[in-house]
C-alpha positions as CSV (number, residue, x, y, z in Angstrom):
1,M,0.2,0.0,-0.4
2,G,1.8,3.8,-1.2
3,K,2.1,6.1,1.5
4,V,-0.9,8.4,-0.3
5,A,-3.1,5.6,0.6
6,V,-2.3,4.5,3.8
7,G,-2.6,8.3,4.8
8,A,-6.4,8.3,2.7
9,A,-6.8,5.5,5.5
10,V,-5.7,6.9,8.4
11,V,-7.7,10.0,7.9
12,C,-10.4,8.2,7.2
13,A,-10.5,5.9,10.3
14,A,-9.7,9.4,12.3
15,A,-13.0,10.4,10.4
16,V,-14.9,7.1,12.0
17,C,-13.4,7.7,15.1
18,A,-13.8,11.2,15.3
19,A,-17.8,10.7,14.2
20,A,-18.4,7.2,16.5
21,A,-17.0,9.6,19.1
22,L,-19.6,12.1,18.9
23,V,-22.6,9.8,18.2
24,V,-20.9,8.7,21.7
25,R,-20.9,12.5,22.8
26,H,-24.7,13.3,21.4
27,R,-25.9,10.0,23.3
28,I,-24.2,11.0,27.4
29,K,-24.9,14.4,26.5
30,S,-28.6,13.4,25.6
31,S,-28.9,10.6,28.1
32,G,-27.4,12.7,30.7
33,K,-30.9,15.2,29.6
34,W,-32.8,12.8,29.7
35,A,-31.8,11.9,33.7
36,R,-31.9,15.6,34.4
37,A,-35.9,14.8,32.8
38,L,-36.3,12.6,35.2
39,S,-34.9,14.2,37.5
40,I,-37.6,17.6,37.3
41,L,-40.1,14.8,36.8
42,T,-39.2,13.2,40.7
43,E,-38.5,15.7,42.6
44,F,-41.6,17.2,40.5
45,E,-43.6,14.3,41.8
46,E,-42.0,14.0,45.4
47,K,-43.4,18.1,46.5
48,C,-46.0,16.8,45.5
49,G,-47.0,13.8,47.1
50,T,-50.2,13.6,49.1
51,P,-50.0,10.4,51.5
52,S,-52.6,9.7,53.3
53,S,-51.4,10.9,56.6
54,K,-50.9,13.9,54.8
55,L,-54.6,14.5,53.3
56,K,-55.6,13.5,57.4
57,Q,-53.7,16.3,58.4
58,V,-54.6,18.7,55.7
59,A,-58.3,17.9,56.6
60,D,-57.7,18.7,60.2
61,A,-56.3,22.0,59.6
62,M,-59.4,22.6,56.8
63,T,-62.0,22.0,59.7
64,V,-59.7,24.1,62.4
65,E,-60.4,27.1,59.7
66,M,-64.2,26.2,59.9
67,H,-63.8,27.2,63.7
68,A,-61.9,30.2,63.1
69,G,-63.5,31.5,60.7
70,L,-67.0,30.9,62.1
71,A,-66.3,32.6,65.4
72,S,-65.7,35.8,64.5
73,E,-64.9,38.2,61.3
74,G,-61.8,37.9,59.6
75,G,-60.9,35.6,61.8
76,S,-59.3,33.3,59.8
77,K,-58.8,32.5,56.0
78,L,-61.3,31.2,55.8
79,K,-64.5,33.3,55.7
80,M,-67.2,31.3,56.2
81,I,-69.8,34.0,54.8
82,I,-73.6,33.7,56.0
83,S,-76.0,33.0,53.2
84,Y,-79.0,33.8,55.4
85,V,-80.8,31.1,53.6
86,D,-82.4,29.1,56.2
87,N,-84.2,26.7,54.8
88,L,-83.2,24.8,52.0
89,P,-85.9,23.9,49.0
90,T,-87.2,20.2,51.3
91,G,-89.2,19.1,47.2
92,D,-92.6,20.0,48.5
93,E,-93.0,23.1,46.1
94,K,-95.2,24.3,43.7
95,G,-95.9,27.5,41.2
96,L,-93.6,29.1,38.6
97,F,-89.9,30.2,40.0
98,Y,-87.4,32.9,38.0
99,A,-84.5,32.4,37.9
100,L,-81.8,35.1,36.8
101,D,-77.7,33.8,36.9
102,L,-75.1,36.6,36.1
103,G,-71.7,35.6,36.8
104,G,-69.8,37.2,33.8
105,T,-70.4,38.7,30.1
106,N,-73.8,36.6,29.5
107,F,-76.7,36.0,31.9
108,R,-79.6,33.4,31.7
109,V,-82.8,34.2,32.9
110,L,-84.6,31.2,33.4
111,R,-88.5,30.5,34.3
112,V,-88.8,27.0,36.5
113,H,-92.4,25.3,37.3
114,L,-92.3,23.2,40.5
115,G,-95.0,20.1,40.6
116,G,-93.8,19.1,44.5
117,K,-93.7,16.2,45.4
118,E,-94.8,13.4,43.0
119,S,-94.1,15.4,39.4
120,R,-91.0,17.4,40.6
121,I,-89.6,19.8,37.5
122,V,-92.8,19.5,35.7
123,K,-90.8,22.3,33.1
124,Q,-88.0,23.7,32.8
125,E,-87.0,27.1,30.2
126,F,-84.2,29.5,30.1
127,E,-82.8,31.9,27.2
128,E,-79.3,33.2,27.2
129,V,-78.4,37.0,27.0
130,S,-74.8,38.4,26.2
131,I,-73.9,42.3,27.7
132,P,-72.9,44.4,25.0
133,P,-69.5,45.0,25.7
134,H,-70.7,49.3,26.4
135,L,-72.7,48.6,29.3
136,M,-69.8,46.9,31.6
137,T,-68.6,49.9,31.8
138,G,-71.2,52.2,31.7
139,S,-74.0,52.9,34.5
140,S,-75.4,50.9,37.4
141,D,-79.5,52.1,35.3
142,E,-77.8,51.1,32.5
143,L,-77.1,47.7,32.9
144,F,-80.0,46.8,35.2
145,D,-82.0,48.1,32.9
146,Y,-80.6,46.3,30.0
147,I,-81.1,42.8,32.5
148,A,-84.9,43.7,33.1
149,S,-86.1,44.8,29.5
150,A,-84.3,41.4,29.2
151,L,-86.0,39.6,32.2
152,A,-89.2,41.1,30.4
153,K,-89.4,40.1,27.3
154,F,-88.6,36.6,28.4
155,V,-91.5,36.5,31.6
156,A,-94.2,37.9,28.4
157,T,-93.4,34.3,26.4
158,E,-95.3,31.9,29.1
159,S,-97.7,30.0,28.3
160,D,-101.3,30.4,29.4
161,S,-101.7,27.0,31.4
162,Q,-97.8,28.8,33.6
163,H,-98.9,32.6,34.8
164,V,-98.9,32.5,38.8
165,S,-101.6,33.0,41.0
166,P,-103.8,35.9,40.5
167,G,-103.1,38.9,42.7
168,R,-99.3,37.2,44.1
169,Q,-96.4,39.2,42.3
170,R,-93.0,36.4,40.1
171,E,-90.7,35.6,42.6
172,L,-87.5,35.6,41.5
173,G,-83.8,33.8,42.7
174,F,-81.0,36.0,42.1
175,T,-77.1,33.9,41.8
176,F,-75.0,36.8,41.1
177,S,-71.1,35.1,40.9
178,F,-69.7,38.9,42.5
179,P,-67.9,39.9,45.8
180,V,-70.9,40.8,48.0
181,R,-71.3,41.4,51.2
182,Q,-74.5,40.0,51.3
183,T,-76.9,42.1,54.3
184,S,-80.4,39.4,54.3
185,I,-81.4,36.2,52.1
186,S,-82.9,39.9,50.1
187,S,-79.8,42.4,50.0
188,G,-76.0,42.2,49.7
189,T,-74.1,45.8,48.6
190,L,-71.7,45.0,45.9
191,I,-68.1,44.5,47.7
192,K,-66.0,45.2,44.0
193,W,-66.0,44.3,40.6
194,T,-64.5,41.4,38.5
195,K,-64.2,39.1,35.0
196,G,-63.5,43.0,33.2
197,F,-66.9,45.1,34.5
198,A,-65.9,48.6,35.7
199,V,-69.7,50.5,36.4
200,E,-68.1,51.8,39.6
201,D,-71.9,53.5,40.3
202,T,-73.3,50.1,41.5
203,V,-70.3,49.2,44.7
204,G,-71.1,49.9,48.0
205,Q,-74.9,49.6,46.5
206,D,-77.2,46.2,47.0
207,V,-77.7,44.8,43.4
208,V,-80.7,43.9,44.2
209,G,-82.3,47.2,45.4
210,E,-80.5,48.2,41.4
211,L,-82.0,45.7,40.3
212,T,-85.7,45.9,41.2
213,K,-85.2,49.8,40.5
214,A,-84.9,48.6,36.8
215,I,-87.3,45.6,37.3
216,E,-90.2,48.0,39.0
217,R,-89.3,50.8,35.1
218,A,-90.0,47.9,33.0
219,G,-93.1,47.5,34.7
220,L,-93.0,43.9,35.9
221,D,-94.4,43.0,38.3
222,M,-91.5,40.6,40.0
223,R,-90.4,40.3,43.4
224,V,-86.0,39.4,44.4
225,A,-86.3,36.8,47.0
226,A,-83.2,35.4,47.5
227,L,-79.1,36.5,46.1
228,V,-77.4,33.7,46.3
229,N,-73.8,32.0,45.3
230,D,-73.1,29.4,42.6
231,T,-72.7,27.6,45.1
232,V,-75.5,27.9,47.7
233,G,-77.1,26.6,43.9
234,T,-75.7,24.2,43.8
235,L,-76.6,22.9,47.2
236,A,-80.1,23.7,47.1
237,G,-80.2,21.9,43.7
238,G,-78.9,18.9,45.5
239,R,-80.9,19.2,48.9
240,Y,-84.5,19.0,46.0
241,N,-83.2,15.7,45.8
242,N,-82.2,14.1,48.6
243,P,-82.4,15.8,51.8
244,D,-79.4,14.0,53.0
245,V,-77.2,16.5,51.2
246,A,-75.7,18.2,53.4
247,A,-72.6,19.9,51.6
248,A,-71.8,20.9,48.2
249,V,-68.4,21.7,46.5
250,I,-67.3,22.8,43.0
251,L,-64.9,21.8,40.7
252,G,-64.6,24.1,37.8
253,T,-62.9,27.0,36.4
254,G,-62.7,27.9,40.2
255,T,-63.5,25.6,42.8
256,N,-65.5,26.8,46.8
257,A,-67.4,24.9,49.0
258,A,-71.2,25.3,50.4
259,Y,-72.3,23.3,53.8
260,V,-75.2,23.2,56.3
261,E,-74.3,24.4,59.7
262,R,-76.1,24.6,63.0
263,A,-77.8,27.9,63.7
264,H,-75.9,27.4,67.5
265,A,-72.9,26.3,66.4
266,I,-72.0,29.8,64.6
267,P,-70.2,32.7,67.5
268,K,-70.3,35.8,64.9
269,W,-73.7,35.8,64.0
270,H,-76.3,37.3,66.5
271,G,-79.2,37.6,64.3
272,L,-82.6,36.0,65.7
273,L,-82.2,32.3,65.5
274,P,-83.9,30.5,62.6
275,K,-86.8,28.8,62.9
276,S,-85.5,25.8,61.1
277,G,-82.7,26.4,63.4
278,E,-79.6,25.9,60.3
279,M,-77.9,28.1,58.5
280,V,-76.0,27.5,55.1
281,I,-73.1,28.4,55.2
282,N,-70.6,29.7,51.7
283,M,-66.8,28.9,53.2
284,E,-65.2,30.2,49.8
285,W,-62.8,27.1,50.4
286,G,-59.7,28.5,48.1
287,N,-59.1,30.8,50.1
288,F,-58.0,28.2,52.5
289,R,-54.1,27.6,52.6
290,S,-52.0,25.3,55.3
291,S,-48.8,24.9,55.9
292,H,-49.3,20.8,55.2
293,L,-50.9,21.8,51.9
294,P,-48.5,20.6,49.0
295,L,-46.7,23.8,47.4
296,T,-43.7,23.3,45.2
297,E,-42.5,26.0,42.8
298,Y,-44.3,26.1,40.6
299,D,-46.7,26.6,42.5
300,Q,-45.3,29.8,44.0
301,A,-44.5,31.3,41.0
302,L,-48.3,30.9,39.8
303,D,-48.6,32.6,42.5
304,A,-46.2,35.4,42.8
305,G,-46.7,36.3,38.7
306,S,-50.8,35.7,39.4
307,L,-53.5,39.1,40.1
308,N,-54.0,37.7,43.9
309,P,-50.4,36.7,44.8
310,G,-51.1,35.2,48.9
311,E,-55.0,34.7,48.3
312,Q,-56.1,31.6,46.5
313,I,-54.0,29.0,47.7
314,F,-56.2,26.2,47.9
315,E,-57.9,26.6,44.6
316,K,-55.0,27.1,43.1
317,M,-53.7,24.4,43.3
318,I,-57.1,22.0,42.4
319,S,-58.9,24.0,40.1
320,G,-59.3,24.1,36.8
321,M,-58.4,27.9,36.2
322,Y,-54.7,27.0,36.9
323,L,-54.1,22.7,36.4
324,G,-52.3,23.4,32.4
325,E,-50.4,26.6,33.5
326,I,-48.9,24.0,36.6
327,V,-48.5,22.2,34.1
328,R,-46.6,24.2,31.6
329,R,-44.4,25.2,34.3
330,V,-43.3,22.4,34.9
331,L,-42.1,21.7,31.2
332,C,-41.2,24.6,30.7
333,K,-38.4,23.9,33.3
334,M,-37.7,20.4,31.5
335,A,-37.3,22.7,28.5
336,E,-34.3,24.6,29.3
337,E,-32.9,22.8,32.0
338,A,-33.3,19.7,29.9
339,A,-34.1,20.4,26.2
340,I,-36.8,18.0,26.1
341,F,-38.0,19.9,23.1
342,G,-34.1,20.5,21.8
343,D,-32.0,23.9,22.4
344,A,-34.6,26.2,21.5
345,V,-37.2,26.5,24.4
346,P,-40.1,26.9,22.4
347,P,-42.0,30.3,22.1
348,K,-44.9,28.9,22.6
349,L,-44.9,26.7,25.4
350,K,-43.3,30.6,27.6
351,I,-47.2,32.3,27.2
352,P,-48.7,32.1,30.8
353,F,-51.7,30.0,30.3
354,I,-51.6,29.1,27.4
355,L,-52.4,25.4,28.1
356,R,-55.2,25.1,29.4
357,T,-56.8,22.5,31.5
358,P,-59.0,20.3,29.1
359,H,-55.5,20.2,27.2
360,T,-54.3,19.1,29.9
361,S,-57.7,16.5,30.7
362,A,-57.0,15.2,26.9
363,M,-53.6,14.2,26.7
364,H,-54.0,11.9,29.9
365,H,-57.2,10.4,29.0
366,D,-55.3,9.7,25.8
367,T,-55.5,5.4,26.0
368,S,-54.0,5.7,21.7
369,P,-50.1,3.0,21.9
370,D,-48.8,6.0,20.2
371,L,-49.9,9.4,22.5
372,K,-51.3,10.6,19.2
373,V,-53.8,12.9,21.4
374,V,-50.9,13.9,23.0
375,A,-48.7,15.0,19.7
376,T,-51.6,16.6,18.6
377,K,-52.2,18.9,21.2
378,L,-48.7,19.4,21.7
379,K,-48.4,20.3,17.4
380,D,-51.8,22.3,17.9
381,I,-51.2,24.5,20.6
382,L,-46.7,24.7,21.5
383,E,-46.9,24.3,18.1
384,I,-43.7,21.0,19.4
385,S,-43.7,18.5,16.3
386,N,-42.5,14.9,15.9
387,T,-42.2,15.0,19.8
388,S,-40.2,10.7,21.2
389,L,-43.4,8.7,22.1
390,K,-41.1,8.4,25.4
391,L,-41.3,11.6,25.8
392,R,-44.9,12.1,25.3
393,K,-45.3,9.3,28.0
394,L,-43.1,11.7,30.6
395,I,-46.0,15.1,29.8
396,V,-48.6,12.6,30.5
397,E,-47.0,11.3,33.7
398,V,-47.2,16.1,34.3
399,C,-50.4,16.0,33.9
400,D,-50.9,12.4,36.6
401,I,-48.9,14.2,39.6
402,V,-50.5,18.1,38.7
403,A,-54.1,16.0,39.2
404,T,-53.9,13.7,41.7
405,R,-51.9,16.3,44.1
406,G,-55.8,18.4,42.6
407,A,-58.5,15.8,43.1
408,R,-56.6,14.3,46.4
409,L,-56.3,17.4,48.4
410,S,-60.4,18.5,47.0
411,A,-61.0,15.2,49.1
412,A,-59.1,15.9,52.2
413,G,-61.0,19.5,52.1
414,I,-64.4,17.4,51.9
415,V,-63.5,15.0,54.2
416,G,-62.7,18.5,56.7
417,I,-66.5,19.2,55.9
418,L,-67.8,16.1,57.3
419,K,-65.5,16.3,60.1
420,K,-66.8,19.4,61.1
421,L,-70.5,18.3,61.2
422,G,-69.5,15.1,62.7
423,R,-70.6,12.8,59.9
424,D,-66.6,11.3,59.1
425,T,-67.2,8.5,61.3
426,V,-69.9,5.7,63.1
427,K,-71.3,6.9,65.9
428,D,-72.0,3.5,67.7
429,G,-75.3,2.3,65.8
430,E,-75.8,5.7,63.9
431,K,-76.3,5.2,60.5
432,Q,-77.1,8.9,59.8
433,K,-76.4,8.9,55.8
434,S,-74.6,12.2,54.8
435,A,-74.3,13.3,50.7
436,V,-72.3,15.3,48.9
437,A,-73.9,17.6,45.8
438,L,-71.3,18.6,43.2
439,D,-70.7,20.5,40.3
440,G,-68.3,22.0,37.4
441,G,-66.8,21.6,34.7
442,L,-63.4,19.8,36.3
443,Y,-66.0,17.3,38.2
444,E,-67.8,16.6,35.6
445,H,-65.9,16.6,32.6
446,Y,-62.5,14.8,34.1
447,T,-62.4,11.4,34.1
448,K,-59.1,11.1,36.2
449,F,-60.1,14.1,38.3
450,R,-63.0,12.3,39.4
451,T,-62.5,9.1,39.6
452,C,-59.5,9.5,42.0
453,M,-60.9,12.1,44.1
454,E,-63.8,10.2,44.8
455,N,-61.3,7.1,45.4
456,T,-59.1,10.0,48.1
457,L,-62.3,10.3,49.7
458,W,-63.2,6.3,50.4
459,E,-59.5,6.0,51.2
460,L,-59.9,8.9,54.2
461,L,-62.9,8.0,55.3
462,G,-62.5,4.3,55.9
463,E,-64.3,1.4,54.3
464,E,-67.6,1.5,57.5
465,A,-67.3,5.3,57.5
466,S,-68.1,5.2,53.8
467,E,-70.7,3.1,52.9
468,N,-72.9,6.1,54.9
469,I,-71.5,9.0,52.8
470,A,-72.3,9.5,49.1
471,V,-71.4,11.8,46.2
472,E,-73.8,13.6,44.1
473,H,-73.8,15.8,40.9
474,S,-75.7,18.4,41.0
475,M,-76.8,20.1,38.3
476,D,-77.0,23.7,37.8
477,G,-77.3,24.6,41.0
478,S,-77.1,29.2,39.7
479,G,-79.2,28.3,37.5
480,I,-82.5,26.1,38.9
481,G,-80.8,25.6,42.8
482,A,-82.1,30.0,42.1
483,A,-85.1,29.8,41.0
484,L,-85.5,26.2,44.0
485,L,-84.3,29.0,46.2
486,A,-86.9,31.1,45.5
487,A,-89.4,29.1,45.4
488,S,-87.9,28.1,49.6
489,H,-88.0,32.0,50.3
490,S,-91.7,32.1,49.2
491,Q,-92.6,35.3,50.7
492,Y,-96.3,33.3,50.0
493,I,-95.4,29.7,52.0
494,E,-96.9,31.3,54.7
495,V,-100.4,31.1,53.0
496,E,-99.9,27.7,51.9
497,E,-98.9,25.4,55.5
498,P,-102.3,24.0,57.3
C-alpha cells in the first residue's frame, strides 16, 4: 500500500473515530439531558406527594379554619360567609319561579315550573343573553335596565298554563357571582366588580335594590326572593333531589364549597336564630391555606405572578383555571434545563395559561398506543412537532401528577367539612346518611380527576364511614338552584301551610 493510500486510510479511520466519538458524546449528552428531565419529574412528584397521613392533616386544618371563620369576621383565611339561606328546598314546592344568573359577559334568565313531591320539576326553560361591552363599563341604571328588559321579554313568553296565581307577584332567585357583602336573604352590597366589569356607581350599592328598581321601570311585577351564589344554589339543587345532602362543592374553573351548619354553632351570628335551626354557610374555600399543603416552586411562581398573590392558594392547586398552567411551568423548566424539545425553548411554551386544563385532560386520557392525542395537542397548541413516544409518556406523567394532587386535596377538603359536621365517623349504632352535591366542569368532564377524588374520599373515610356517604352530581346550581331557593323563601309559603 502506498503512502497516499495509507494516509487516506488513516484520515478515513480518524474521521470514522471522530464521528463515532461524536455519536457517543451526543448519546452521553442526550442521556444526561434525559436524566435531568427525569430528575425534575421525580423531584416534582415527591414535592406533590399526598399520602393519607398528609391528607388527614389537611382535612384537620380545614376543620380548624372552619371553626375560626365561624367564630369571628376575619378570624380565618376562610370567610365562612353567612348566606341567610335557612330554608333549603324540600321537594314540596309548587308554582312558577324565575331565576337570573349573572356571572360574566352573558347572563341567563330561567323559568321553572315546580309540581310538588309527585311531579317535581314539571318544566324548565331558559334564555341566554350577552351583555354589550359598553354596558360593562357604563352606569348602573343602564346595565340593570338592559337585564330587566330581557327578563320582561322572557316573562312575556309564559304560556297560558304557566301564569302565577292571580294577585301574586312573580318571584325570582338572583345568582350574582361577584363579591357581595350579604345583609339578608334578599339584599347584599357589591364590594367590587371582577371579570371585566367596571360599573362604578353600583359599588357599595345593594344589587337587589338596583335590580328591583330596574324591574319596576320595566313595568314588571316581580320580587327578588333570594340573592345567592352558585355554590349555595348547587347545595339547594342537591337537597331538592336528596334530603341527605349536607354540603356542595364546585370544582370548575374556580372552586368553592357550602354546607348546612347548625345555627347555634355560629358564634359570629348575632341575629335571631332561624326557625329551622339551620344556616347555609358559603365557605369560600378557595382561599384556604395551610402549612400541610404540598406546595412546589411552580405553585409559588404561579402565585407570585398572579393578580392576587397570597390569596386563593387552595384554588390555585386544585381548580381548572390553574392545573394546565402548572403543567406548562413544569414542561418549561424541563425545556430550559434538559432541552426536552431541542436546544431552544419553544416560544409558545413561554406564554402563561396557553396550556389549559381541557388540553392537559385530553392528553392525560390518551389511550392510543402511540399517544397520538398528546402529539396533536403539542403541535396544535405549542407548535411542537416530532416528539418521541418516550417524551410524550413523560408529559402524560406530569399531567397525572398535577391532576392527582388536585383531586386528592379536593377529597381532603370534603373530609374536613364532614369532620366539622361529625359525619366522618360512624357513631355507635347510628346510620346517618350524608351526601355531598358536586358540580363544575372539572368534576364533570375530567374523568380521571373525578375518579381519583372519589377513591381518595373513600380511602380517607374508611370502609365503615364510606357506606354512609354518597357523592352526587347536582346540575346547574346557578340556574335551577336559584329558582328553587326563590321557591323555598317565597313570601307565600306561610299562606299555603295549614
